[in-house]
Amino acid sequence: MTSTPWTPAAASRLAGALARSAPLTWVLAGDSITQGVYHTHGARSWAEHLHERVRSELGRARDILINTGIAGWTAPQVLGDVDHLVTRFAPDVVSLALGMNDSLNGDAGLATFADALGELARVGLELDAVERFLMQEIEGDGPEGRG
């Protein structure tokens, strides 16, 4: 499994998959930042930029990018619905971007967040994927430092 930080081995696996002509299925799971609502104020989200990069700029028009982000969701909620949001698509690449809503629980919510991410990682290990989870994380010192 690959999680943060991005490793040379993970980059090599993904580069190898991108070098082959076989189409890939990408699942982008997370919260509103992934879904691309509200805070974008009508601009494109990172998921939409990735879609353009993969299917147009990289010439991988047959790749499928599935955005299952849900505004307001936390790691435990995604874990509770991981079969619907991720595994049913048999993805080759999964991006999991969570933490903003979890951070609203402050330090008291860190254990719950960590437990849910650990279980999501376990689920990721069971996937037959090029890159199981590319986990994106928030940074900061307490809720006030997490934007």
PDB file of C-alpha atoms in Angstrom:
ATOM      1  CA  MET A   1       0.000   0.000   0.000  1.00  0.00           C
ATOM      2  CA  THR A   2       1.135   3.514  -0.690  1.00  0.00           C
ATOM      3  CA  SER A   3       0.161   6.399   1.517  1.00  0.00           C
ATOM      4  CA  THR A   4       1.676   9.750   2.302  1.00  0.00           C
ATOM      5  CA  PRO A   5       4.532  10.379   1.676  1.00  0.00           C
ATOM      6  CA  TRP A   6       4.669   9.713  -2.031  1.00  0.00           C
ATOM      7  CA  THR A   7       7.509   7.243  -2.579  1.00  0.00           C
ATOM      8  CA  PRO A   8       9.766   6.564  -5.574  1.00  0.00           C
ATOM      9  CA  ALA A   9       8.380   3.000  -5.703  1.00  0.00           C
ATOM     10  CA  ALA A  10       4.805   4.307  -5.921  1.00  0.00           C
ATOM     11  CA  ALA A  11       5.784   6.792  -8.610  1.00  0.00           C
ATOM     12  CA  SER A  12       7.481   4.005 -10.553  1.00  0.00           C
ATOM     13  CA  ARG A  13       4.404   1.728 -10.375  1.00  0.00           C
ATOM     14  CA  LEU A  14       2.109   4.497 -11.534  1.00  0.00           C
ATOM     15  CA  ALA A  15       4.509   5.567 -14.304  1.00  0.00           C
ATOM     16  CA  GLY A  16       4.669   1.952 -15.485  1.00  0.00           C
ATOM     17  CA  ALA A  17       0.887   1.705 -15.605  1.00  0.00           C
ATOM     18  CA  LEU A  18       0.643   4.992 -17.485  1.00  0.00           C
ATOM     19  CA  ALA A  19       3.230   3.767 -20.015  1.00  0.00           C
ATOM     20  CA  ARG A  20       1.026   0.810 -20.949  1.00  0.00           C
ATOM     21  CA  SER A  21      -1.886   1.252 -23.334  1.00  0.00           C
ATOM     22  CA  ALA A  22      -4.423  -0.590 -21.163  1.00  0.00           C
ATOM     23  CA  PRO A  23      -7.025   1.838 -19.804  1.00  0.00           C
ATOM     24  CA  LEU A  24      -7.061   2.522 -16.064  1.00  0.00           C
ATOM     25  CA  THR A  25      -9.939   3.125 -13.703  1.00  0.00           C
ATOM     26  CA  TRP A  26      -9.273   5.898 -11.198  1.00  0.00           C
ATOM     27  CA  VAL A  27     -11.470   6.536  -8.142  1.00  0.00           C
ATOM     28  CA  LEU A  28     -11.196   9.875  -6.362  1.00  0.00           C
ATOM     29  CA  ALA A  29     -12.853   9.616  -2.957  1.00  0.00           C
ATOM     30  CA  GLY A  30     -13.058  12.290  -0.304  1.00  0.00           C
ATOM     31  CA  ASP A  31     -14.991  15.323   0.865  1.00  0.00           C
ATOM     32  CA  SER A  32     -16.139  18.577  -0.778  1.00  0.00           C
ATOM     33  CA  ILE A  33     -12.604  19.366  -1.904  1.00  0.00           C
ATOM     34  CA  THR A  34     -12.702  16.235  -4.048  1.00  0.00           C
ATOM     35  CA  GLN A  35     -16.353  16.617  -5.025  1.00  0.00           C
ATOM     36  CA  GLY A  36     -15.616  20.157  -6.160  1.00  0.00           C
ATOM     37  CA  VAL A  37     -18.562  21.987  -4.647  1.00  0.00           C
ATOM     38  CA  TYR A  38     -19.062  25.162  -2.654  1.00  0.00           C
ATOM     39  CA  HIS A  39     -15.480  26.289  -1.986  1.00  0.00           C
ATOM     40  CA  THR A  40     -14.557  26.291  -5.690  1.00  0.00           C
ATOM     41  CA  HIS A  41     -17.063  29.118  -6.340  1.00  0.00           C
ATOM     42  CA  GLY A  42     -17.659  27.757  -9.838  1.00  0.00           C
ATOM     43  CA  ALA A  43     -14.008  27.104 -10.668  1.00  0.00           C
ATOM     44  CA  ARG A  44     -12.735  23.654 -11.507  1.00  0.00           C
ATOM     45  CA  SER A  45     -11.692  21.346  -8.686  1.00  0.00           C
ATOM     46  CA  TRP A  46      -8.417  19.424  -8.445  1.00  0.00           C
ATOM     47  CA  ALA A  47     -10.323  16.313  -9.570  1.00  0.00           C
ATOM     48  CA  GLU A  48     -11.417  18.076 -12.748  1.00  0.00           C
ATOM     49  CA  HIS A  49      -7.857  19.234 -13.403  1.00  0.00           C
ATOM     50  CA  LEU A  50      -6.641  15.655 -12.924  1.00  0.00           C
ATOM     51  CA  HIS A  51      -9.318  14.432 -15.329  1.00  0.00           C
ATOM     52  CA  GLU A  52      -8.076  16.852 -17.996  1.00  0.00           C
ATOM     53  CA  ARG A  53      -4.438  15.959 -17.317  1.00  0.00           C
ATOM     54  CA  VAL A  54      -4.990  12.216 -17.620  1.00  0.00           C
ATOM     55  CA  ARG A  55      -7.530  11.981 -20.434  1.00  0.00           C
ATOM     56  CA  SER A  56      -6.413  14.899 -22.586  1.00  0.00           C
ATOM     57  CA  GLU A  57      -2.838  15.965 -21.864  1.00  0.00           C
ATOM     58  CA  LEU A  58      -1.564  12.415 -21.307  1.00  0.00           C
ATOM     59  CA  GLY A  59      -3.687  11.114 -24.183  1.00  0.00           C
ATOM     60  CA  ARG A  60      -5.369   8.433 -22.068  1.00  0.00           C
ATOM     61  CA  ALA A  61      -8.903   9.056 -23.371  1.00  0.00           C
ATOM     62  CA  ARG A  62     -10.004   5.511 -22.465  1.00  0.00           C
ATOM     63  CA  ASP A  63      -9.108   5.944 -18.774  1.00  0.00           C
ATOM     64  CA  ILE A  64     -12.109   6.466 -16.520  1.00  0.00           C
ATOM     65  CA  LEU A  65     -11.964   8.864 -13.573  1.00  0.00           C
ATOM     66  CA  ILE A  66     -14.785   8.461 -11.070  1.00  0.00           C
ATOM     67  CA  ASN A  67     -15.288  11.222  -8.512  1.00  0.00           C
ATOM     68  CA  THR A  68     -17.095   9.897  -5.439  1.00  0.00           C
ATOM     69  CA  GLY A  69     -16.318  12.847  -3.143  1.00  0.00           C
ATOM     70  CA  ILE A  70     -19.153  13.903  -0.836  1.00  0.00           C
ATOM     71  CA  ALA A  71     -19.252  17.334   0.791  1.00  0.00           C
ATOM     72  CA  GLY A  72     -19.072  17.290   4.557  1.00  0.00           C
ATOM     73  CA  TRP A  73     -17.952  13.681   4.838  1.00  0.00           C
ATOM     74  CA  THR A  74     -15.330  12.379   7.225  1.00  0.00           C
ATOM     75  CA  ALA A  75     -12.996   9.383   7.152  1.00  0.00           C
ATOM     76  CA  PRO A  76     -15.384   7.192   9.205  1.00  0.00           C
ATOM     77  CA  GLN A  77     -18.236   7.997   6.815  1.00  0.00           C
ATOM     78  CA  VAL A  78     -16.163   7.073   3.758  1.00  0.00           C
ATOM     79  CA  LEU A  79     -15.069   3.884   5.523  1.00  0.00           C
ATOM     80  CA  GLY A  80     -18.704   3.022   6.219  1.00  0.00           C
ATOM     81  CA  ASP A  81     -19.544   3.330   2.522  1.00  0.00           C
ATOM     82  CA  VAL A  82     -16.202   2.255   0.995  1.00  0.00           C
ATOM     83  CA  ASP A  83     -17.748  -0.605  -0.981  1.00  0.00           C
ATOM     84  CA  HIS A  84     -20.119   1.774  -2.739  1.00  0.00           C
ATOM     85  CA  LEU A  85     -17.648   4.648  -3.107  1.00  0.00           C
ATOM     86  CA  VAL A  86     -14.489   2.746  -4.047  1.00  0.00           C
ATOM     87  CA  THR A  87     -14.217  -1.029  -4.239  1.00  0.00           C
ATOM     88  CA  ARG A  88     -17.194  -1.794  -6.510  1.00  0.00           C
ATOM     89  CA  PHE A  89     -15.378  -0.012  -9.345  1.00  0.00           C
ATOM     90  CA  ALA A  90     -12.344  -2.370  -9.109  1.00  0.00           C
ATOM     91  CA  PRO A  91     -10.062   0.668  -9.440  1.00  0.00           C
ATOM     92  CA  ASP A  92      -6.492   0.632 -10.642  1.00  0.00           C
ATOM     93  CA  VAL A  93      -5.725   3.902  -8.854  1.00  0.00           C
ATOM     94  CA  VAL A  94      -7.448   5.339  -5.790  1.00  0.00           C
ATOM     95  CA  SER A  95      -6.984   8.823  -4.392  1.00  0.00           C
ATOM     96  CA  LEU A  96      -8.297   9.347  -0.895  1.00  0.00           C
ATOM     97  CA  ALA A  97      -8.401  12.990   0.200  1.00  0.00           C
ATOM     98  CA  LEU A  98      -9.873  13.402   3.668  1.00  0.00           C
ATOM     99  CA  GLY A  99      -9.235  15.301   6.852  1.00  0.00           C
ATOM    100  CA  MET A 100     -10.757  18.743   6.535  1.00  0.00           C
ATOM    101  CA  ASN A 101     -14.078  17.794   8.098  1.00  0.00           C
ATOM    102  CA  ASP A 102     -12.401  15.387  10.528  1.00  0.00           C
ATOM    103  CA  SER A 103     -10.279  18.281  11.793  1.00  0.00           C
ATOM    104  CA  LEU A 104     -13.413  19.993  13.075  1.00  0.00           C
ATOM    105  CA  ASN A 105     -13.349  17.439  15.921  1.00  0.00           C
ATOM    106  CA  GLY A 106      -9.998  18.823  17.082  1.00  0.00           C
ATOM    107  CA  ASP A 107      -7.452  16.734  18.913  1.00  0.00           C
ATOM    108  CA  ALA A 108     -10.249  14.653  20.456  1.00  0.00           C
ATOM    109  CA  GLY A 109     -11.099  13.317  16.987  1.00  0.00           C
ATOM    110  CA  LEU A 110      -7.578  12.294  15.999  1.00  0.00           C
ATOM    111  CA  ALA A 111      -7.905   8.697  17.221  1.00  0.00           C
ATOM    112  CA  THR A 112     -11.167   8.179  15.322  1.00  0.00           C
ATOM    113  CA  PHE A 113      -9.631   9.701  12.193  1.00  0.00           C
ATOM    114  CA  ALA A 114      -6.501   7.540  12.506  1.00  0.00           C
ATOM    115  CA  ASP A 115      -8.542   4.383  13.083  1.00  0.00           C
ATOM    116  CA  ALA A 116     -10.702   5.047  10.019  1.00  0.00           C
ATOM    117  CA  LEU A 117      -7.641   5.752   7.845  1.00  0.00           C
ATOM    118  CA  GLY A 118      -6.001   2.573   9.107  1.00  0.00           C
ATOM    119  CA  GLU A 119      -9.048   0.539   8.174  1.00  0.00           C
ATOM    120  CA  LEU A 120      -9.273   2.251   4.771  1.00  0.00           C
ATOM    121  CA  ALA A 121      -5.622   1.315   4.235  1.00  0.00           C
ATOM    122  CA  ARG A 122      -6.452  -2.301   5.093  1.00  0.00           C
ATOM    123  CA  VAL A 123      -9.230  -2.232   2.497  1.00  0.00           C
ATOM    124  CA  GLY A 124      -6.732  -0.756   0.041  1.00  0.00           C
ATOM    125  CA  LEU A 125      -4.331  -3.637   0.582  1.00  0.00           C
ATOM    126  CA  GLU A 126      -7.062  -6.004  -0.569  1.00  0.00           C
ATOM    127  CA  LEU A 127      -7.527  -4.197  -3.887  1.00  0.00           C
ATOM    128  CA  ASP A 128      -5.774  -5.569  -6.957  1.00  0.00           C
ATOM    129  CA  ALA A 129      -4.652  -2.123  -8.050  1.00  0.00           C
ATOM    130  CA  VAL A 130      -1.599  -0.373  -9.439  1.00  0.00           C
ATOM    131  CA  GLU A 131      -1.819   2.211  -6.685  1.00  0.00           C
ATOM    132  CA  ARG A 132      -4.236   1.345  -3.945  1.00  0.00           C
ATOM    133  CA  PHE A 133      -4.463   4.600  -2.065  1.00  0.00           C
ATOM    134  CA  LEU A 134      -2.758   7.893  -2.688  1.00  0.00           C
ATOM    135  CA  MET A 135      -3.633   9.480   0.628  1.00  0.00           C
ATOM    136  CA  GLN A 136      -3.644  13.221   0.895  1.00  0.00           C
ATOM    137  CA  GLU A 137      -3.416  14.763   4.298  1.00  0.00           C
ATOM    138  CA  ILE A 138      -4.041  18.008   6.032  1.00  0.00           C
ATOM    139  CA  GLU A 139      -1.334  19.811   7.953  1.00  0.00           C
ATOM    140  CA  GLY A 140      -1.487  22.165  10.868  1.00  0.00           C
ATOM    141  CA  ASP A 141      -1.276  22.579  14.597  1.00  0.00           C
ATOM    142  CA  GLY A 142      -4.739  21.992  15.981  1.00  0.00           C
ATOM    143  CA  PRO A 143      -8.095  22.907  14.466  1.00  0.00           C
ATOM    144  CA  GLU A 144      -7.187  26.576  14.023  1.00  0.00           C
ATOM    145  CA  GLY A 145      -4.142  25.587  11.911  1.00  0.00           C
ATOM    146  CA  ARG A 146      -6.094  23.316   9.603  1.00  0.00           C
ATOM    147  CA  GLY A 147      -7.589  25.359   6.833  1.00  0.00           C
TER     148      GLY A 147
END
